[in-house]
mmCIF file of C-alpha atoms and ligand atoms in Angstrom:
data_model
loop_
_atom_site.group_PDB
_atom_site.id
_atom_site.type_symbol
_atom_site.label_atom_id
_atom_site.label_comp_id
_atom_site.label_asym_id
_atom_site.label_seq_id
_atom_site.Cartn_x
_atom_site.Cartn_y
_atom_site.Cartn_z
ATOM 1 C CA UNK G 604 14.924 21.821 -32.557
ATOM 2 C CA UNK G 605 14.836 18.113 -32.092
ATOM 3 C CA UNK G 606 11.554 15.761 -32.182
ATOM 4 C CA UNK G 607 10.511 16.110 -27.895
ATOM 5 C CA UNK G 608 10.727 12.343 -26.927
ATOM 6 C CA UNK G 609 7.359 12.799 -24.882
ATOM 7 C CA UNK G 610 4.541 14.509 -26.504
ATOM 8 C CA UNK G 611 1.375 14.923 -24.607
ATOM 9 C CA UNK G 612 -1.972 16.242 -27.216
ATOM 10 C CA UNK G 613 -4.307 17.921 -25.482
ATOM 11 C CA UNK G 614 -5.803 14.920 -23.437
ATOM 12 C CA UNK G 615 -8.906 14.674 -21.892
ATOM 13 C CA UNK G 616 -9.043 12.704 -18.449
ATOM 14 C CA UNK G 617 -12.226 11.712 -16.727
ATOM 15 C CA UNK G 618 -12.886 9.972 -13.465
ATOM 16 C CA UNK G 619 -16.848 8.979 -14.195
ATOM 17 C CA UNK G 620 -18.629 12.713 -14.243
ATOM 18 C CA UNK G 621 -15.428 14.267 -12.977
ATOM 19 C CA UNK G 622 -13.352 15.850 -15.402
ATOM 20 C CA UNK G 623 -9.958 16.130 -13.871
ATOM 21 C CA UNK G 624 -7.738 17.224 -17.117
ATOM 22 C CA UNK G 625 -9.290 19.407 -19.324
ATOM 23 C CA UNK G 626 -7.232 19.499 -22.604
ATOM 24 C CA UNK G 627 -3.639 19.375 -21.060
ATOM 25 C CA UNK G 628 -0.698 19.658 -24.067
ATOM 26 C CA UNK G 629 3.035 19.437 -22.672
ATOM 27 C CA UNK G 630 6.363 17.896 -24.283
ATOM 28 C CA UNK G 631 9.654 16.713 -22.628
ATOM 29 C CA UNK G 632 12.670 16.710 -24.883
ATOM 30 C CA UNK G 633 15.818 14.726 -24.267
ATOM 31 C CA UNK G 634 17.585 15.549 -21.361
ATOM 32 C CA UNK G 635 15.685 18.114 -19.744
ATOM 33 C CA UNK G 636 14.031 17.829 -15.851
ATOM 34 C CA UNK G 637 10.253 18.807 -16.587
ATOM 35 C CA UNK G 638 7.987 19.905 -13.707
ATOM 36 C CA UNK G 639 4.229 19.794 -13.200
ATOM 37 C CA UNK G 640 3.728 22.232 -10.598
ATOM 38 C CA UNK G 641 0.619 23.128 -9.006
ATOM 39 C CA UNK G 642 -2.155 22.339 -6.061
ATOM 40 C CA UNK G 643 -3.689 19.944 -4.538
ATOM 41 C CA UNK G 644 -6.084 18.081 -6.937
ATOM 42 C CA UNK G 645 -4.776 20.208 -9.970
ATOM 43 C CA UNK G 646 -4.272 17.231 -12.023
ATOM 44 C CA UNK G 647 -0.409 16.111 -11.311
ATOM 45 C CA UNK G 648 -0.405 12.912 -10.874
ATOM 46 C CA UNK G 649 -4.143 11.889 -13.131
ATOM 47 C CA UNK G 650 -1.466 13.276 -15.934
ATOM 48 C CA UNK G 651 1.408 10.868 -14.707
ATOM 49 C CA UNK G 652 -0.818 7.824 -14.373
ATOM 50 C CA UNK G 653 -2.439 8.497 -18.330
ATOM 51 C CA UNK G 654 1.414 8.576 -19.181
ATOM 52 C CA UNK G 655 2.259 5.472 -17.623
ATOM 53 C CA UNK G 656 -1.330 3.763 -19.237
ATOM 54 C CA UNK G 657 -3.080 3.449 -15.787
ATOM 55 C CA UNK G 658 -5.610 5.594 -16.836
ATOM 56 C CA UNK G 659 -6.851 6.055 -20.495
ATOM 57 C CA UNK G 660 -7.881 9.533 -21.929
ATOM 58 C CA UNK G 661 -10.770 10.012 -23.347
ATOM 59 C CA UNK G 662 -10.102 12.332 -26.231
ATOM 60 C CA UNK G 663 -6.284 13.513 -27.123
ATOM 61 C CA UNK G 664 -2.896 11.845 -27.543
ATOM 62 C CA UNK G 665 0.505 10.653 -26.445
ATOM 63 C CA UNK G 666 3.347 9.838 -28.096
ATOM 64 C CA UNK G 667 6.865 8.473 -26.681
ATOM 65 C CA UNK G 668 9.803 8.546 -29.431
ATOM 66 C CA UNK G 669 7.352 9.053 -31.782
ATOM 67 C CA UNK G 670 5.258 6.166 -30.997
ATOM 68 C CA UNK G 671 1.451 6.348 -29.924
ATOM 69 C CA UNK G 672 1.252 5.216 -26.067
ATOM 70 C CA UNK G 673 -2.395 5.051 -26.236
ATOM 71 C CA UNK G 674 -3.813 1.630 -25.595
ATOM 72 C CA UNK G 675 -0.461 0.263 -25.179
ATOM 73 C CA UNK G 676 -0.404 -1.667 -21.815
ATOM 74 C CA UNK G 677 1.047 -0.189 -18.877
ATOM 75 C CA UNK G 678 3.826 -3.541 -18.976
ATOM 76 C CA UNK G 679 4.875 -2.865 -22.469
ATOM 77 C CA UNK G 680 4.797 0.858 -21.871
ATOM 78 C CA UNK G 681 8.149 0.373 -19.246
ATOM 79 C CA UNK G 682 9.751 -2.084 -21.430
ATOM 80 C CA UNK G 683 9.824 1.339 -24.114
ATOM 81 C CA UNK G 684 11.501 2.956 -21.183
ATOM 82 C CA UNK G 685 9.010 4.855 -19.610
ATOM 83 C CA UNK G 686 9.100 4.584 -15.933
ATOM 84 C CA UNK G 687 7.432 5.831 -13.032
ATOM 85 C CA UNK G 688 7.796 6.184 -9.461
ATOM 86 C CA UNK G 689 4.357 6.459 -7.977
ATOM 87 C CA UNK G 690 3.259 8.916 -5.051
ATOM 88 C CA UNK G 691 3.114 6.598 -1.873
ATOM 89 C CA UNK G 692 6.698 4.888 -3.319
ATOM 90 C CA UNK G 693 5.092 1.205 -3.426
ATOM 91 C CA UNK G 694 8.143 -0.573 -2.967
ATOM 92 C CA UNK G 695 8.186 -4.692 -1.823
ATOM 93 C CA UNK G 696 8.045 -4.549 1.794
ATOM 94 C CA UNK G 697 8.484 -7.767 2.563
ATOM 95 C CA UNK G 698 12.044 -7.816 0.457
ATOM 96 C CA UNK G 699 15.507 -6.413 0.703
ATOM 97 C CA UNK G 700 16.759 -3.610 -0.738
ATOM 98 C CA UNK G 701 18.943 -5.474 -3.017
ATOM 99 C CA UNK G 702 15.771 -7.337 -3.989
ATOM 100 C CA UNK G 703 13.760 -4.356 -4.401
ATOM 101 C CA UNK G 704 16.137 -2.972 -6.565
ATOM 102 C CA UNK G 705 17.102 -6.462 -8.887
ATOM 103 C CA UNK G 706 12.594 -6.392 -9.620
ATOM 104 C CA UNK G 707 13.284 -3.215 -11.526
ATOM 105 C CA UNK G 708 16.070 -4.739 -13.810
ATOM 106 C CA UNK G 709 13.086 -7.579 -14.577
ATOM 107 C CA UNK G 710 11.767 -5.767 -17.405
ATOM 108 C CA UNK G 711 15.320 -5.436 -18.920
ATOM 109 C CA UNK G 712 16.166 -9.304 -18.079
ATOM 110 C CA UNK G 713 12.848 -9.393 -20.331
ATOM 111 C CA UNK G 714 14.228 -8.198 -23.156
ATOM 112 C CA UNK G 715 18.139 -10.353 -22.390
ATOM 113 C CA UNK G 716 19.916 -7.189 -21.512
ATOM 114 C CA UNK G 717 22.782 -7.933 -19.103
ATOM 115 C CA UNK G 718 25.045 -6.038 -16.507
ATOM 116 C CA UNK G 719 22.560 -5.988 -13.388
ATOM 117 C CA UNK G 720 25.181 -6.585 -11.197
ATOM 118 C CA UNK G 721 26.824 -3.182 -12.593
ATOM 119 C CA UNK G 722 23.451 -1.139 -12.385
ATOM 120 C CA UNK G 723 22.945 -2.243 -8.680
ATOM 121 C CA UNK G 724 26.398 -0.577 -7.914
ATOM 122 C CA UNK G 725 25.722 2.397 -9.659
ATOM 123 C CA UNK G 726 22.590 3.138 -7.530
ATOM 124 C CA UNK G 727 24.247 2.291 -4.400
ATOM 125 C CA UNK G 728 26.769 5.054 -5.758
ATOM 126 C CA UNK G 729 24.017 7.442 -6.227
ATOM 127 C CA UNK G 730 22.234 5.992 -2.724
ATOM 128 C CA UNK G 731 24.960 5.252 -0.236
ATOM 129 C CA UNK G 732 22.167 4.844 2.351
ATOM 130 C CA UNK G 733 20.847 1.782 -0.022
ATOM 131 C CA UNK G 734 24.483 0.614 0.043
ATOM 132 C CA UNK G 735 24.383 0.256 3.810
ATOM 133 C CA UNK G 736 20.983 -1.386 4.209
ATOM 134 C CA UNK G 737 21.028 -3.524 0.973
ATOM 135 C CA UNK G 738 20.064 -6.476 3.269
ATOM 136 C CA UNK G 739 17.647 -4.900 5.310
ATOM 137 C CA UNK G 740 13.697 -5.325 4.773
ATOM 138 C CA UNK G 741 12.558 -2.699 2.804
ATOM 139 C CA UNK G 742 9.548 -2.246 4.968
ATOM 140 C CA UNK G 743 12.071 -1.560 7.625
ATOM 141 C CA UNK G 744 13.910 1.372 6.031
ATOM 142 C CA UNK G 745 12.766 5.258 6.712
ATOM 143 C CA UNK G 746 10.296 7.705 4.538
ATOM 144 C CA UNK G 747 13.649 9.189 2.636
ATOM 145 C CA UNK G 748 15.163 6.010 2.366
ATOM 146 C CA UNK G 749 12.578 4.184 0.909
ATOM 147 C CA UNK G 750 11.773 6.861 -1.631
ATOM 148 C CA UNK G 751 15.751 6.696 -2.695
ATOM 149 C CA UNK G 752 14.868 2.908 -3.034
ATOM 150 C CA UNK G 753 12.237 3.223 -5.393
ATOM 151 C CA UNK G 754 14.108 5.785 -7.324
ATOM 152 C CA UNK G 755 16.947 3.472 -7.302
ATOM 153 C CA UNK G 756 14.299 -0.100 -8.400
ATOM 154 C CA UNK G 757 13.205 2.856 -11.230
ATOM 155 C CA UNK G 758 16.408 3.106 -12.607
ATOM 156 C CA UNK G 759 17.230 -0.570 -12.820
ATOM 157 C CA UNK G 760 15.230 -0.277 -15.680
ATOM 158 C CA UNK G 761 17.543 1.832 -17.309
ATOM 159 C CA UNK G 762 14.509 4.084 -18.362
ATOM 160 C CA UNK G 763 14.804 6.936 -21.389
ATOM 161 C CA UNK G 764 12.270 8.755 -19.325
ATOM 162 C CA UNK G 765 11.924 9.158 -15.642
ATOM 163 C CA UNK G 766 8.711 10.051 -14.159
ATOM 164 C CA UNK G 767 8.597 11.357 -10.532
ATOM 165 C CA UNK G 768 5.454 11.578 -8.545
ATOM 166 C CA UNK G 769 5.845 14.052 -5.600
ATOM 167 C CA UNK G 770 9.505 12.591 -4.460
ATOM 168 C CA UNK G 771 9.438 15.045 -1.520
ATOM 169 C CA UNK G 772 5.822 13.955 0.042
ATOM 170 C CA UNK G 773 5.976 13.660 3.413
ATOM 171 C CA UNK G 774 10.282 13.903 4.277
ATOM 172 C CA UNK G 775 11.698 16.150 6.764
ATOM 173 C CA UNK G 776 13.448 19.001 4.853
ATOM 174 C CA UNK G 777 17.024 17.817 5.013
ATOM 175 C CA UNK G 778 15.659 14.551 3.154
ATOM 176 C CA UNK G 779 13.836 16.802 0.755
ATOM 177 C CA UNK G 780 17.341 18.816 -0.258
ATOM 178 C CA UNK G 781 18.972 15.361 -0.715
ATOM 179 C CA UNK G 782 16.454 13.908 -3.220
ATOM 180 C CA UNK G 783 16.354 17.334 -4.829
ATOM 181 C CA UNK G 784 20.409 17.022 -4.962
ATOM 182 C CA UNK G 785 20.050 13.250 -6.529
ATOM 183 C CA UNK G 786 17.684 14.432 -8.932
ATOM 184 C CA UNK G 787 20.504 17.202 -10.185
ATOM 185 C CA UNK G 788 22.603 14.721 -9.992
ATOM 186 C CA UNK G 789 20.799 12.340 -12.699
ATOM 187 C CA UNK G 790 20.070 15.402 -14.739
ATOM 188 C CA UNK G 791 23.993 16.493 -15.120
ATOM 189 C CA UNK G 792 24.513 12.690 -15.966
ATOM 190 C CA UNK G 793 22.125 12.971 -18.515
ATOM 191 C CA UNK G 794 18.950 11.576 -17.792
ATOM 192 C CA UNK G 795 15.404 12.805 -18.878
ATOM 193 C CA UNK G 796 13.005 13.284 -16.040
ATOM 194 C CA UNK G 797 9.059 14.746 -15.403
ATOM 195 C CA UNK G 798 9.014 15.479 -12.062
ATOM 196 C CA UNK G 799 5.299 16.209 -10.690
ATOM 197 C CA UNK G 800 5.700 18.539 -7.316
ATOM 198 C CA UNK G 801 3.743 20.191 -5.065
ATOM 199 C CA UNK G 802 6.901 21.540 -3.856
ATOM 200 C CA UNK G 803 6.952 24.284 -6.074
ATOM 201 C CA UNK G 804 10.443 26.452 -4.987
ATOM 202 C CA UNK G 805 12.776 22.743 -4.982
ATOM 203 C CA UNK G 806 11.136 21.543 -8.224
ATOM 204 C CA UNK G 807 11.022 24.515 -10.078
ATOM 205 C CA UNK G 808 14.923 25.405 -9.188
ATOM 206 C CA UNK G 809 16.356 21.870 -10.956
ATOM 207 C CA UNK G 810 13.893 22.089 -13.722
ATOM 208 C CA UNK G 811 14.831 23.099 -17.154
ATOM 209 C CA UNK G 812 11.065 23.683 -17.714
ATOM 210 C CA UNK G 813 7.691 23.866 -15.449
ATOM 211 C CA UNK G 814 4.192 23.547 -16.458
ATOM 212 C CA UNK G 815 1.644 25.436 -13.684
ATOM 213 C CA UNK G 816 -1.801 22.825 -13.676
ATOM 214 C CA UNK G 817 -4.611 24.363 -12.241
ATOM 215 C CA UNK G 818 -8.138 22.317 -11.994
ATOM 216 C CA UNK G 819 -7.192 20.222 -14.821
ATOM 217 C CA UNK G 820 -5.479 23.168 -17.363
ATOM 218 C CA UNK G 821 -2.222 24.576 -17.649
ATOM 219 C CA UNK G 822 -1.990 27.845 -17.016
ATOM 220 C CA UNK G 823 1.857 28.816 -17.265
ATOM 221 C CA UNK G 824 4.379 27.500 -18.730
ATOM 222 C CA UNK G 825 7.917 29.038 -18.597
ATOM 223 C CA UNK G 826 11.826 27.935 -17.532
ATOM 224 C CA UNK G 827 12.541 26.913 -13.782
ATOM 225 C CA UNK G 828 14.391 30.348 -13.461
ATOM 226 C CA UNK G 829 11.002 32.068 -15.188
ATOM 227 C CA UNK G 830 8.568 31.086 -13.454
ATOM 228 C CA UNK G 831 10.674 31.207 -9.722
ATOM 229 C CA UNK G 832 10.792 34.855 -10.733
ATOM 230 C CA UNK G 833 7.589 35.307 -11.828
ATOM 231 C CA UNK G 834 5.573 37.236 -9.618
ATOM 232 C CA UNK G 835 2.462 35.483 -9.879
ATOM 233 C CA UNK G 836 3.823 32.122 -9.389
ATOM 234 C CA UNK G 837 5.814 33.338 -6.543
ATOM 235 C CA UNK G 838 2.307 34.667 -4.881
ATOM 236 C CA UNK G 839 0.470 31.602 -5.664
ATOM 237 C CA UNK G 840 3.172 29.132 -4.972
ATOM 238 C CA UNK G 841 6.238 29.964 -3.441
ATOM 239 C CA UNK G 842 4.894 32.060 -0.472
ATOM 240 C CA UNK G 843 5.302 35.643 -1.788
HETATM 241 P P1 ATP F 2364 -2.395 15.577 -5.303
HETATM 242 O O1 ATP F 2364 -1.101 16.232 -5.151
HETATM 243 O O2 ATP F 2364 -3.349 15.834 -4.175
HETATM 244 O O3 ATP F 2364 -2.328 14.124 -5.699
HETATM 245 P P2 ATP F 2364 -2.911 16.172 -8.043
HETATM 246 O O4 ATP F 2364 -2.588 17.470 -8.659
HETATM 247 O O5 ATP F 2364 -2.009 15.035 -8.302
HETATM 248 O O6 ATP F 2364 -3.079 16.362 -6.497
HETATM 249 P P3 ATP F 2364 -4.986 14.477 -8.949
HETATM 250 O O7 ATP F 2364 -4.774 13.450 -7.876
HETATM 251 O O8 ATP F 2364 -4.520 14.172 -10.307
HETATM 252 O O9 ATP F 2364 -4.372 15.838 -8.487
HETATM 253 O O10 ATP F 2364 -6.532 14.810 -8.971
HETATM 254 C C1 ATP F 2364 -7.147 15.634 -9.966
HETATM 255 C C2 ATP F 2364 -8.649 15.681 -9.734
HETATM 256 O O11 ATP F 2364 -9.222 14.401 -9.957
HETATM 257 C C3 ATP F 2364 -9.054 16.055 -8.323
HETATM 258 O O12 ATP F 2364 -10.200 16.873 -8.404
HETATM 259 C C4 ATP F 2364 -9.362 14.753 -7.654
HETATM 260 O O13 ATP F 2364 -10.305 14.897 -6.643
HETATM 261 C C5 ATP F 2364 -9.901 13.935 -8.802
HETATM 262 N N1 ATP F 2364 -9.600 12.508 -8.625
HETATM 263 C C6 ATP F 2364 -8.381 11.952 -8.483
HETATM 264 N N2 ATP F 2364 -8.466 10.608 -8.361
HETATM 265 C C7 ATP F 2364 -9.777 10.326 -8.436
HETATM 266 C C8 ATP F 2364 -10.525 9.097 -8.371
HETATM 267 N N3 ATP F 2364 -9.925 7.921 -8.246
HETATM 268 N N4 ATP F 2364 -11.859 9.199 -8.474
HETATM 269 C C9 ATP F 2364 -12.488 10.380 -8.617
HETATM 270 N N5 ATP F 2364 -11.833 11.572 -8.703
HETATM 271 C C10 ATP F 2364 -10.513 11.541 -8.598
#
């Protein structure tokens, strides 16, 4: 089997006395929608933000392509193609969408790549809705839509791997089933995503793979179709 392009060695993560991961190993390899499933305070999103260099481990290792990601700033970590979209969205409310989405090609301009202009039309083919408001204030704009925004600003950076913090937090269900269907959508075109969820049935049934954190370890690991059939998983998380 090929190299995994992420490879996460049993890191340690501490928040002063609190140890919040506790030896946590996972890989993502090209092309494949990885989930971190699993409760409240489990560890999801400590994991994403010692990915992304916003945290540092204390013990362990990561590796991107084959490169260490350890003490690499969280800047030069995105210009490797690593982004994320954190919980909460954080887009520029006080821009349009258009705006909002031409900051996440500024990592790219960076580095001299071109065709913005094309990228921006590709997410309002993906995002419609975006399409429609790309004028609008971005503070304006709904829950859903603003989460499609910052998944669309994300992939302006034309990232190798996308990292999704709990895309479904806080939508109304028919908003969750669209993000879920965008996120299918980016995996048939090709793209490599880790998807953290505490939706466990939606994240589980586009992932290739899940990883089950609980208090800091991971406990299961399996295929979506696996662990949506496993009866344990289905007790703890998907409501028997
Ligand atoms: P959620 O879905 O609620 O964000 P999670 O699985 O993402 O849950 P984390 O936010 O990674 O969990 O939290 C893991 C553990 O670390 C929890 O026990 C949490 O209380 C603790 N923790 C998280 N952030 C901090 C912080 N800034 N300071 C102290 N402890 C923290």
């Amino acid at each position: 089997m090929a190299e995994p392009i992420l490879k996460v060695s049993d890191i340690n993560v501490y928040y002063g006395s609190i140890h919040a991961i506790k030896g946590v190993s996972f890989e993502v390899y090209e092309g494949e929608v990885v989930t971190l499933i699993g409760a409240n305070g489990a560890g999801k999103s400590t994991t994403l933000n010692t990915i992304s260099g916003l945290l540092h481990p204390s013990s362990g290792g990561i590796s991107f392509f084959g490169e260490d990601l350890l003490r690499v700033p969280p800047h030069k970590i995105v210009e490797r193609g690593l982004a994320q979209v954190p919980e909460g969205r954080r887009i520029f409310l006080h821009m349009t969408v258009k705006e909002n989405l031409e900051m996440g090609a500024y990592t790219r301009e960076a580095r001299g790549a071109s065709g913005v202009g094309e990228d921006i039309e590709k997410v309002y083919g993906l995002f419609p809705r975006l399409k429609e408001r790309k004028r609008q204030q971005a503070g304006t704009l709904s829950g859903g839509e603003q989460q499609m925004l910052a998944m669309g600003r994300a992939l302006m950076s034309r990232p190798k791997l996308l990292m999704l913090d709990e895309p479904s937090m806080g939508l109304a269900p028919i908003l969750v089933e669209q993000i879920f269907d965008i996120i299918g959508d980016l995996h048939r075109g090709g793209a490599t995503i880790l998807l953290v969820e505490q939706n466990a049935r939606m994240a589980l049934s586009v992932a290739s793979r899940g990883y089950v954190l609980e208090t800091g370890k991971v406990v299961t690991t399996g295929t979506g179709e696996e662990l949506l059939a496993s009866p344990a998983i289905k007790k703890a998380y998907l409501g028997g």
